[in-house]
Structures are given as structure tokens and as C-alpha cells.
């Protein structure tokens, strides 16, 4: 066990803050996963380049250095509601032509939450990539280099 792990209290040991939210993050992610459809990496790989399919990478900008799904756009989870609102200056205009939206992140949790939020905002054909970009890569999916 590393020194950092020894200093970090386990989940069981850490007391809940008096203003702690219920349900917690894990419960919110599980609820999102249950309410939104997924694509397996193999299914999503087959959809790259299809007309009307829009991949949205919700990772933070610093996470993009390893590349993105080819043709994907970046719309960080932190500004997602603005990116999805046609009346907001940060609106992602590529959504106008999207018949299907596939959200992805590093491992799937943030993209499940993003897809759930998109549904709540009225987008009806949304799913997320099960396992995120990590599972995508493991399944042989290619990453597009990002120009900085």
C-alpha cells in the first residue's frame, strides 16, 4: 500500500459532511446509468462517421491530449447545460444536425450523467459510451490527435 493510500481514509472511515448530499455521487451515477441507454465500444466504433451521429467528449480540456473519437466535438461536463441550450452563446451548433448523440468521458460515469442531463433538457436520442474512451481504446477504437 502506498504512503498516499495509507493517509487517505477509506470510504467507510470518512464521515459524511453535515451538509453532505444524499444520494451521493455513486448513487447519482447508477441512477443515470439506469435511465439512459448505452452503446458498447464495438457498437459505437461501428457508428463513427454515420450521418446524424454526434459523439460528444465531456472530459475536461486537460484530458484531451490523448486524443478523441474521430469526428467528436468537445463539450466539457462543467459547461454542459450551456452547450446544450440553443439560446446560449456556448451552444454547440453541431447538435442541430444530430439525430443521435453519444456522450463519452474517461470511464463512463460523467458521460452517463451528461446523457441523463441532455434527456432532462429535451434531447430524446442520447446514449453514452459504456466504459468511456478507455473501453473504446481497449476495443480497438482509434483516437484522433488533438491540435493544441
CSV table of N, CA and C in Angstrom, one decimal:
chain,number,residue,atom,x,y,z
A,1,UNK,N,0.9,-1.2,0.0
A,1,UNK,CA,0.0,0.0,0.0
A,1,UNK,C,0.9,1.2,0.0
A,2,UNK,N,0.6,2.2,-0.8
A,2,UNK,CA,1.4,3.4,-0.9
A,2,UNK,C,1.2,4.3,0.3
A,3,UNK,N,2.1,5.2,0.5
A,3,UNK,CA,2.0,6.2,1.6
A,3,UNK,C,0.7,7.0,1.4
A,4,UNK,N,0.4,7.4,0.2
A,4,UNK,CA,-0.8,8.2,0.0
A,4,UNK,C,-2.0,7.4,0.4
A,5,UNK,N,-2.1,6.1,0.0
A,5,UNK,CA,-3.2,5.3,0.3
A,5,UNK,C,-3.4,5.2,1.8
A,6,UNK,N,-2.2,5.1,2.5
A,6,UNK,CA,-2.3,4.9,4.0
A,6,UNK,C,-2.8,6.2,4.6
A,7,UNK,N,-2.6,7.4,4.1
A,7,UNK,CA,-3.1,8.6,4.7
A,7,UNK,C,-4.5,8.9,4.3
A,8,UNK,N,-4.9,8.4,3.2
A,8,UNK,CA,-6.3,8.7,2.7
A,8,UNK,C,-7.3,7.7,3.4
A,9,UNK,N,-8.3,8.3,4.2
A,9,UNK,CA,-9.2,7.4,4.8
A,9,UNK,C,-10.0,6.6,3.8
A,10,UNK,N,-10.4,5.4,4.1
A,10,UNK,CA,-11.2,4.7,3.2
A,10,UNK,C,-12.7,5.2,3.2
A,11,UNK,N,-13.5,4.8,2.3
A,11,UNK,CA,-14.8,5.3,2.2
A,11,UNK,C,-15.6,5.0,3.5
A,12,UNK,N,-15.4,3.9,4.1
A,12,UNK,CA,-16.1,3.5,5.3
A,12,UNK,C,-15.7,4.4,6.4
A,13,UNK,N,-14.4,4.8,6.5
A,13,UNK,CA,-13.9,5.6,7.6
A,13,UNK,C,-14.3,7.1,7.5
A,14,UNK,N,-14.5,7.6,6.3
A,14,UNK,CA,-14.7,9.0,6.1
A,14,UNK,C,-16.1,9.4,6.6
A,15,UNK,N,-16.2,10.3,7.5
A,15,UNK,CA,-17.5,10.7,8.0
A,15,UNK,C,-18.2,11.6,6.9
A,16,UNK,N,-19.5,11.5,6.8
A,16,UNK,CA,-20.3,12.3,5.9
A,16,UNK,C,-20.3,13.7,6.4
A,17,UNK,N,-20.1,14.7,5.6
A,17,UNK,CA,-20.2,16.1,6.0
A,17,UNK,C,-21.6,16.4,6.4
A,18,UNK,N,-21.7,17.3,7.4
A,18,UNK,CA,-23.1,17.6,7.9
A,18,UNK,C,-24.0,18.1,6.8
A,19,UNK,N,-23.5,18.6,5.7
A,19,UNK,CA,-24.3,19.1,4.6
A,19,UNK,C,-24.2,18.2,3.4
A,20,UNK,N,-23.7,17.0,3.6
A,20,UNK,CA,-23.5,16.0,2.6
A,20,UNK,C,-24.8,15.7,1.8
A,21,UNK,N,-24.6,15.5,0.5
A,21,UNK,CA,-25.8,15.2,-0.3
A,21,UNK,C,-26.2,13.8,-0.2
A,22,UNK,N,-27.4,13.5,-0.3
A,22,UNK,CA,-27.9,12.2,-0.4
A,22,UNK,C,-28.9,12.2,-1.6
A,23,UNK,N,-28.8,11.4,-2.6
A,23,UNK,CA,-27.8,10.4,-2.7
A,23,UNK,C,-26.5,10.9,-3.0
A,24,UNK,N,-25.4,10.1,-2.8
A,24,UNK,CA,-24.1,10.5,-3.1
A,24,UNK,C,-23.8,10.4,-4.6
A,25,UNK,N,-22.5,10.7,-5.0
A,25,UNK,CA,-22.1,10.6,-6.4
A,25,UNK,C,-22.4,9.2,-7.0
A,26,UNK,N,-21.9,8.2,-6.3
A,26,UNK,CA,-22.1,6.9,-6.9
A,26,UNK,C,-23.6,6.5,-7.1
A,27,UNK,N,-24.4,6.9,-6.2
A,27,UNK,CA,-25.9,6.7,-6.4
A,27,UNK,C,-26.4,7.5,-7.6
A,28,UNK,N,-25.9,8.7,-7.8
A,28,UNK,CA,-26.4,9.5,-8.9
A,28,UNK,C,-25.9,8.9,-10.2
A,29,UNK,N,-24.7,8.4,-10.2
A,29,UNK,CA,-24.2,7.8,-11.5
A,29,UNK,C,-25.0,6.5,-11.8
A,30,UNK,N,-25.2,5.7,-10.8
A,30,UNK,CA,-26.0,4.5,-11.0
A,30,UNK,C,-27.4,4.8,-11.5
A,31,UNK,N,-28.1,5.9,-11.0
A,31,UNK,CA,-29.4,6.3,-11.4
A,31,UNK,C,-29.3,6.8,-12.9
A,32,UNK,N,-28.3,7.5,-13.2
A,32,UNK,CA,-28.1,8.0,-14.6
A,32,UNK,C,-27.9,6.8,-15.5
A,33,UNK,N,-27.1,5.8,-15.2
A,33,UNK,CA,-26.8,4.6,-16.0
A,33,UNK,C,-28.1,3.9,-16.2
A,34,UNK,N,-29.0,3.8,-15.2
A,34,UNK,CA,-30.2,3.1,-15.3
A,34,UNK,C,-31.3,3.8,-16.2
A,35,UNK,N,-31.1,5.1,-16.3
A,35,UNK,CA,-32.1,5.9,-17.0
A,35,UNK,C,-31.8,6.2,-18.5
A,36,UNK,N,-30.5,5.9,-18.9
A,36,UNK,CA,-30.1,6.3,-20.2
A,36,UNK,C,-29.5,5.0,-20.9
A,37,UNK,N,-29.7,4.9,-22.2
A,37,UNK,CA,-29.2,3.8,-22.9
A,37,UNK,C,-27.7,3.9,-23.1
A,38,UNK,N,-27.0,2.8,-23.4
A,38,UNK,CA,-25.6,2.8,-23.7
A,38,UNK,C,-25.3,2.2,-25.0
A,39,UNK,N,-24.1,2.4,-25.5
A,39,UNK,CA,-23.6,1.7,-26.6
A,39,UNK,C,-22.3,1.0,-26.1
A,40,UNK,N,-22.1,-0.2,-26.5
A,40,UNK,CA,-20.8,-0.9,-26.2
A,40,UNK,C,-19.8,-0.2,-27.1
A,41,UNK,N,-18.5,-0.3,-26.7
A,41,UNK,CA,-17.5,0.2,-27.6
A,41,UNK,C,-17.6,-0.3,-29.0
A,42,UNK,N,-17.8,-1.6,-29.2
A,42,UNK,CA,-17.9,-2.2,-30.5
A,42,UNK,C,-19.1,-1.6,-31.3
A,43,UNK,N,-20.2,-1.4,-30.7
A,43,UNK,CA,-21.3,-0.7,-31.4
A,43,UNK,C,-21.0,0.7,-31.7
A,44,UNK,N,-20.4,1.4,-30.8
A,44,UNK,CA,-20.0,2.8,-31.1
A,44,UNK,C,-19.0,3.0,-32.2
A,45,UNK,N,-18.0,2.1,-32.2
A,45,UNK,CA,-17.0,2.1,-33.2
A,45,UNK,C,-17.6,2.0,-34.6
A,46,UNK,N,-18.6,1.1,-34.7
A,46,UNK,CA,-19.3,0.9,-36.0
A,46,UNK,C,-20.1,2.2,-36.4
A,47,UNK,N,-20.4,3.1,-35.5
A,47,UNK,CA,-21.2,4.2,-35.8
A,47,UNK,C,-20.4,5.5,-36.2
A,48,UNK,N,-19.1,5.4,-36.0
A,48,UNK,CA,-18.2,6.6,-36.3
A,48,UNK,C,-18.4,6.9,-37.8
A,49,UNK,N,-18.7,8.2,-38.1
A,49,UNK,CA,-18.8,8.6,-39.4
A,49,UNK,C,-20.2,8.5,-40.0
A,50,UNK,N,-21.1,7.9,-39.3
A,50,UNK,CA,-22.5,7.8,-39.8
A,50,UNK,C,-23.2,9.2,-39.7
A,51,UNK,N,-24.0,9.4,-40.8
A,51,UNK,CA,-24.7,10.7,-40.8
A,51,UNK,C,-25.6,10.8,-39.7
A,52,UNK,N,-25.6,12.0,-39.0
A,52,UNK,CA,-26.5,12.2,-37.9
A,52,UNK,C,-26.1,11.7,-36.6
A,53,UNK,N,-25.0,11.1,-36.5
A,53,UNK,CA,-24.4,10.6,-35.2
A,53,UNK,C,-23.4,11.6,-34.7
A,54,UNK,N,-23.5,12.1,-33.5
A,54,UNK,CA,-22.6,13.1,-33.0
A,54,UNK,C,-22.0,12.5,-31.7
A,55,UNK,N,-20.7,12.3,-31.7
A,55,UNK,CA,-20.0,12.0,-30.4
A,55,UNK,C,-19.6,13.2,-29.7
A,56,UNK,N,-19.9,13.3,-28.4
A,56,UNK,CA,-19.6,14.5,-27.6
A,56,UNK,C,-18.7,14.0,-26.5
A,57,UNK,N,-17.5,14.5,-26.4
A,57,UNK,CA,-16.5,14.3,-25.4
A,57,UNK,C,-16.7,15.3,-24.3
A,58,UNK,N,-17.1,14.8,-23.1
A,58,UNK,CA,-17.4,15.6,-22.0
A,58,UNK,C,-16.2,15.7,-21.0
A,59,UNK,N,-15.0,15.2,-21.3
A,59,UNK,CA,-13.9,15.3,-20.5
A,59,UNK,C,-13.4,16.7,-20.4
A,60,UNK,N,-12.6,17.0,-19.3
A,60,UNK,CA,-12.0,18.3,-19.2
A,60,UNK,C,-11.0,18.5,-20.3
A,61,UNK,N,-10.7,19.7,-20.6
A,61,UNK,CA,-9.7,20.0,-21.7
A,61,UNK,C,-8.4,19.4,-21.5
A,62,UNK,N,-7.9,19.3,-20.2
A,62,UNK,CA,-6.6,18.7,-20.0
A,62,UNK,C,-6.5,17.2,-20.2
A,63,UNK,N,-7.7,16.6,-20.4
A,63,UNK,CA,-7.7,15.2,-20.6
A,63,UNK,C,-7.7,14.8,-22.1
A,64,UNK,N,-7.8,15.8,-23.0
A,64,UNK,CA,-7.9,15.6,-24.4
A,64,UNK,C,-6.6,15.3,-25.1
A,65,UNK,N,-5.4,15.4,-24.4
A,65,UNK,CA,-4.1,15.3,-25.0
A,65,UNK,C,-3.9,13.9,-25.6
A,66,UNK,N,-4.6,12.9,-25.1
A,66,UNK,CA,-4.5,11.5,-25.6
A,66,UNK,C,-5.3,11.3,-26.8
A,67,UNK,N,-6.1,12.3,-27.2
A,67,UNK,CA,-6.9,12.2,-28.4
A,67,UNK,C,-8.4,12.0,-28.1
A,68,UNK,N,-9.2,12.1,-29.2
A,68,UNK,CA,-10.7,12.0,-29.1
A,68,UNK,C,-11.1,11.0,-30.2
A,69,UNK,N,-12.4,10.6,-30.0
A,69,UNK,CA,-13.0,9.8,-31.1
A,69,UNK,C,-13.0,10.7,-32.3
A,70,UNK,N,-12.7,10.1,-33.5
A,70,UNK,CA,-12.7,10.8,-34.7
A,70,UNK,C,-14.0,11.4,-35.0
A,71,UNK,N,-14.0,12.7,-35.3
A,71,UNK,CA,-15.2,13.5,-35.6
A,71,UNK,C,-15.9,14.0,-34.4
A,72,UNK,N,-15.5,13.6,-33.2
A,72,UNK,CA,-16.2,14.1,-32.0
A,72,UNK,C,-16.0,15.6,-31.7
A,73,UNK,N,-16.9,16.1,-31.0
A,73,UNK,CA,-16.7,17.5,-30.5
A,73,UNK,C,-16.5,17.5,-29.0
A,74,UNK,N,-15.8,18.6,-28.5
A,74,UNK,CA,-15.6,18.7,-27.1
A,74,UNK,C,-16.7,19.6,-26.5
A,75,UNK,N,-17.3,19.2,-25.5
A,75,UNK,CA,-18.3,20.0,-24.7
A,75,UNK,C,-18.2,19.6,-23.3
A,76,UNK,N,-17.3,20.2,-22.5
A,76,UNK,CA,-17.0,19.8,-21.2
A,76,UNK,C,-18.2,19.6,-20.3
A,77,UNK,N,-18.2,18.7,-19.4
A,77,UNK,CA,-19.3,18.4,-18.5
A,77,UNK,C,-19.6,19.6,-17.6
A,78,UNK,N,-18.5,20.4,-17.3
A,78,UNK,CA,-18.7,21.5,-16.5
A,78,UNK,C,-19.6,22.6,-17.1
A,79,UNK,N,-19.7,22.6,-18.4
A,79,UNK,CA,-20.5,23.7,-19.1
A,79,UNK,C,-21.5,23.0,-20.0
A,80,UNK,N,-21.9,21.8,-19.6
A,80,UNK,CA,-22.8,21.0,-20.5
A,80,UNK,C,-24.1,21.7,-20.8
A,81,UNK,N,-24.7,22.2,-19.7
A,81,UNK,CA,-26.1,22.9,-19.9
A,81,UNK,C,-26.0,24.0,-20.9
A,82,UNK,N,-24.9,24.8,-20.8
A,82,UNK,CA,-24.8,25.9,-21.7
A,82,UNK,C,-24.6,25.4,-23.2
A,83,UNK,N,-23.8,24.3,-23.3
A,83,UNK,CA,-23.5,23.7,-24.6
A,83,UNK,C,-24.8,23.2,-25.3
A,84,UNK,N,-25.8,22.7,-24.4
A,84,UNK,CA,-27.0,22.1,-24.9
A,84,UNK,C,-28.1,23.1,-25.1
A,85,UNK,N,-28.0,24.3,-24.7
A,85,UNK,CA,-29.0,25.3,-24.8
A,85,UNK,C,-28.9,26.2,-26.0
A,86,UNK,N,-29.8,26.1,-27.0
A,86,UNK,CA,-29.7,26.8,-28.2
A,86,UNK,C,-29.7,28.3,-28.0
A,87,UNK,N,-30.2,28.8,-26.9
A,87,UNK,CA,-30.2,30.2,-26.6
A,87,UNK,C,-29.0,30.8,-25.9
A,88,UNK,N,-28.0,29.9,-25.7
A,88,UNK,CA,-26.8,30.3,-25.0
A,88,UNK,C,-25.7,30.5,-26.0
A,89,UNK,N,-24.8,31.5,-25.8
A,89,UNK,CA,-23.7,31.7,-26.8
A,89,UNK,C,-22.7,30.5,-26.9
A,90,UNK,N,-22.7,29.6,-25.9
A,90,UNK,CA,-21.8,28.5,-25.9
A,90,UNK,C,-22.5,27.2,-26.5
A,91,UNK,N,-23.7,27.4,-27.1
A,91,UNK,CA,-24.4,26.3,-27.7
A,91,UNK,C,-23.5,25.6,-28.8
A,92,UNK,N,-23.6,24.3,-28.8
A,92,UNK,CA,-22.8,23.5,-29.8
A,92,UNK,C,-23.7,23.4,-31.0
A,93,UNK,N,-23.4,24.1,-32.0
A,93,UNK,CA,-24.3,24.2,-33.2
A,93,UNK,C,-24.4,22.8,-34.0
A,94,UNK,N,-23.4,22.0,-33.8
A,94,UNK,CA,-23.4,20.6,-34.4
A,94,UNK,C,-24.6,19.8,-34.0
A,95,UNK,N,-25.2,20.2,-32.8
A,95,UNK,CA,-26.4,19.5,-32.3
A,95,UNK,C,-27.6,19.7,-33.3
A,96,UNK,N,-27.6,20.7,-34.1
A,96,UNK,CA,-28.7,21.0,-35.0
A,96,UNK,C,-28.9,19.8,-36.0
A,97,UNK,N,-27.8,19.2,-36.4
A,97,UNK,CA,-27.9,18.1,-37.4
A,97,UNK,C,-27.8,16.7,-36.8
A,98,UNK,N,-27.8,16.6,-35.4
A,98,UNK,CA,-27.6,15.3,-34.8
A,98,UNK,C,-28.9,14.6,-34.6
A,99,UNK,N,-29.0,13.4,-35.1
A,99,UNK,CA,-30.1,12.6,-34.9
A,99,UNK,C,-29.9,11.7,-33.7
A,100,UNK,N,-28.6,11.4,-33.4
A,100,UNK,CA,-28.3,10.6,-32.3
A,100,UNK,C,-27.0,11.2,-31.6
A,101,UNK,N,-27.0,11.3,-30.3
A,101,UNK,CA,-25.9,11.9,-29.6
A,101,UNK,C,-25.3,10.8,-28.7
A,102,UNK,N,-24.0,10.6,-28.8
A,102,UNK,CA,-23.3,9.7,-27.9
A,102,UNK,C,-22.3,10.4,-27.1
A,103,UNK,N,-22.5,10.5,-25.8
A,103,UNK,CA,-21.6,11.1,-24.9
A,103,UNK,C,-20.5,10.1,-24.4
A,104,UNK,N,-19.3,10.6,-24.2
A,104,UNK,CA,-18.3,9.8,-23.6
A,104,UNK,C,-17.3,10.6,-22.8
A,105,UNK,N,-16.7,9.9,-21.8
A,105,UNK,CA,-15.7,10.6,-21.0
A,105,UNK,C,-14.6,9.6,-20.8
A,106,UNK,N,-13.9,9.6,-19.7
A,106,UNK,CA,-12.7,8.7,-19.5
A,106,UNK,C,-13.2,7.3,-19.2
A,107,UNK,N,-14.2,7.1,-18.3
A,107,UNK,CA,-14.6,5.8,-18.0
A,107,UNK,C,-16.1,5.5,-18.0
A,108,UNK,N,-16.9,6.5,-18.2
A,108,UNK,CA,-18.3,6.3,-18.4
A,108,UNK,C,-19.2,7.0,-17.4
A,109,UNK,N,-18.7,7.4,-16.2
A,109,UNK,CA,-19.6,8.0,-15.2
A,109,UNK,C,-20.1,9.4,-15.6
A,110,UNK,N,-19.2,10.3,-16.0
A,110,UNK,CA,-19.6,11.6,-16.4
A,110,UNK,C,-20.4,11.6,-17.6
A,111,UNK,N,-20.2,10.7,-18.5
A,111,UNK,CA,-21.0,10.7,-19.7
A,111,UNK,C,-22.4,10.2,-19.5
A,112,UNK,N,-22.5,9.3,-18.5
A,112,UNK,CA,-23.9,8.8,-18.1
A,112,UNK,C,-24.7,10.0,-17.5
A,113,UNK,N,-24.0,10.8,-16.7
A,113,UNK,CA,-24.6,11.9,-16.1
A,113,UNK,C,-25.0,13.0,-17.2
A,114,UNK,N,-24.1,13.1,-18.1
A,114,UNK,CA,-24.3,14.1,-19.2
A,114,UNK,C,-25.5,13.7,-20.1
A,115,UNK,N,-25.6,12.4,-20.4
A,115,UNK,CA,-26.7,11.9,-21.2
A,115,UNK,C,-28.0,12.1,-20.5
A,116,UNK,N,-28.0,11.8,-19.2
A,116,UNK,CA,-29.2,12.0,-18.4
A,116,UNK,C,-29.6,13.4,-18.4
A,117,UNK,N,-28.7,14.3,-18.2
A,117,UNK,CA,-29.0,15.8,-18.2
A,117,UNK,C,-29.5,16.2,-19.6
A,118,UNK,N,-29.0,15.7,-20.7
A,118,UNK,CA,-29.4,16.0,-22.0
A,118,UNK,C,-30.9,15.6,-22.2
A,119,UNK,N,-31.2,14.4,-21.7
A,119,UNK,CA,-32.6,13.9,-21.7
A,119,UNK,C,-33.5,14.8,-20.9
A,120,UNK,N,-33.1,15.3,-19.8
A,120,UNK,CA,-33.9,16.2,-18.9
A,120,UNK,C,-34.1,17.5,-19.6
A,121,UNK,N,-33.2,17.9,-20.5
A,121,UNK,CA,-33.3,19.1,-21.3
A,121,UNK,C,-34.1,19.0,-22.6
A,122,UNK,N,-34.5,17.7,-22.8
A,122,UNK,CA,-35.4,17.5,-24.0
A,122,UNK,C,-34.8,16.8,-25.2
A,123,UNK,N,-33.5,16.4,-25.1
A,123,UNK,CA,-32.9,15.6,-26.2
A,123,UNK,C,-33.4,14.2,-26.0
A,124,UNK,N,-33.9,13.6,-27.0
A,124,UNK,CA,-34.5,12.3,-26.9
A,124,UNK,C,-33.7,11.1,-27.4
A,125,UNK,N,-32.7,11.4,-28.2
A,125,UNK,CA,-31.9,10.3,-28.8
A,125,UNK,C,-30.5,10.4,-28.3
A,126,UNK,N,-30.3,10.1,-27.0
A,126,UNK,CA,-29.0,10.2,-26.4
A,126,UNK,C,-28.6,8.9,-25.7
A,127,UNK,N,-27.4,8.6,-25.8
A,127,UNK,CA,-26.8,7.5,-25.1
A,127,UNK,C,-25.4,7.8,-24.6
A,128,UNK,N,-24.8,6.9,-23.9
A,128,UNK,CA,-23.4,7.2,-23.5
A,128,UNK,C,-22.6,5.9,-23.8
A,129,UNK,N,-21.3,6.1,-24.0
A,129,UNK,CA,-20.4,5.0,-24.3
A,129,UNK,C,-20.0,4.3,-23.0
A,130,UNK,N,-20.4,3.1,-22.9
A,130,UNK,CA,-20.1,2.2,-21.8
A,130,UNK,C,-18.6,2.0,-21.6
A,131,UNK,N,-18.1,2.4,-20.5
A,131,UNK,CA,-16.7,2.3,-20.2
A,131,UNK,C,-15.8,3.4,-20.7
A,132,UNK,N,-16.4,4.4,-21.4
A,132,UNK,CA,-15.7,5.6,-21.8
A,132,UNK,C,-14.6,5.3,-22.9
A,133,UNK,N,-13.7,6.3,-23.0
A,133,UNK,CA,-12.7,6.3,-24.0
A,133,UNK,C,-11.7,5.2,-23.7
A,134,UNK,N,-11.6,4.8,-22.4
A,134,UNK,CA,-10.7,3.7,-22.0
A,134,UNK,C,-11.2,2.4,-22.7
A,135,UNK,N,-12.5,2.1,-22.5
A,135,UNK,CA,-13.0,0.9,-23.1
A,135,UNK,C,-13.0,1.0,-24.7
A,136,UNK,N,-13.2,2.1,-25.2
A,136,UNK,CA,-13.1,2.4,-26.6
A,136,UNK,C,-11.8,2.0,-27.2
A,137,UNK,N,-10.7,2.4,-26.5
A,137,UNK,CA,-9.3,2.1,-26.9
A,137,UNK,C,-9.1,0.6,-26.8
A,138,UNK,N,-9.5,0.0,-25.7
A,138,UNK,CA,-9.3,-1.4,-25.4
A,138,UNK,C,-10.0,-2.2,-26.5
A,139,UNK,N,-11.1,-1.7,-27.1
A,139,UNK,CA,-11.8,-2.4,-28.1
A,139,UNK,C,-11.3,-2.2,-29.5
A,140,UNK,N,-10.2,-1.4,-29.6
A,140,UNK,CA,-9.6,-1.1,-30.9
A,140,UNK,C,-10.0,0.2,-31.5
A,141,UNK,N,-10.8,1.0,-30.8
A,141,UNK,CA,-11.2,2.2,-31.4
A,141,UNK,C,-10.1,3.2,-31.6
A,142,UNK,N,-10.1,3.9,-32.7
A,142,UNK,CA,-9.0,4.9,-32.9
A,142,UNK,C,-9.3,6.2,-32.3
A,143,UNK,N,-8.2,6.9,-32.0
A,143,UNK,CA,-8.3,8.2,-31.4
A,143,UNK,C,-7.7,9.2,-32.4
A,144,UNK,N,-8.4,10.3,-32.5
A,144,UNK,CA,-7.9,11.4,-33.4
A,144,UNK,C,-7.0,12.3,-32.6
A,145,UNK,N,-5.8,12.7,-33.1
A,145,UNK,CA,-4.9,13.6,-32.4
A,145,UNK,C,-5.6,15.0,-32.3
A,146,UNK,N,-5.3,15.6,-31.2
A,146,UNK,CA,-5.8,17.0,-31.0
A,146,UNK,C,-4.7,18.0,-31.2
A,147,UNK,N,-5.0,19.0,-32.0
A,147,UNK,CA,-4.0,20.0,-32.2
A,147,UNK,C,-4.2,21.1,-31.1
A,148,UNK,N,-3.1,21.4,-30.5
A,148,UNK,CA,-3.2,22.4,-29.4
A,148,UNK,C,-2.7,23.7,-29.9
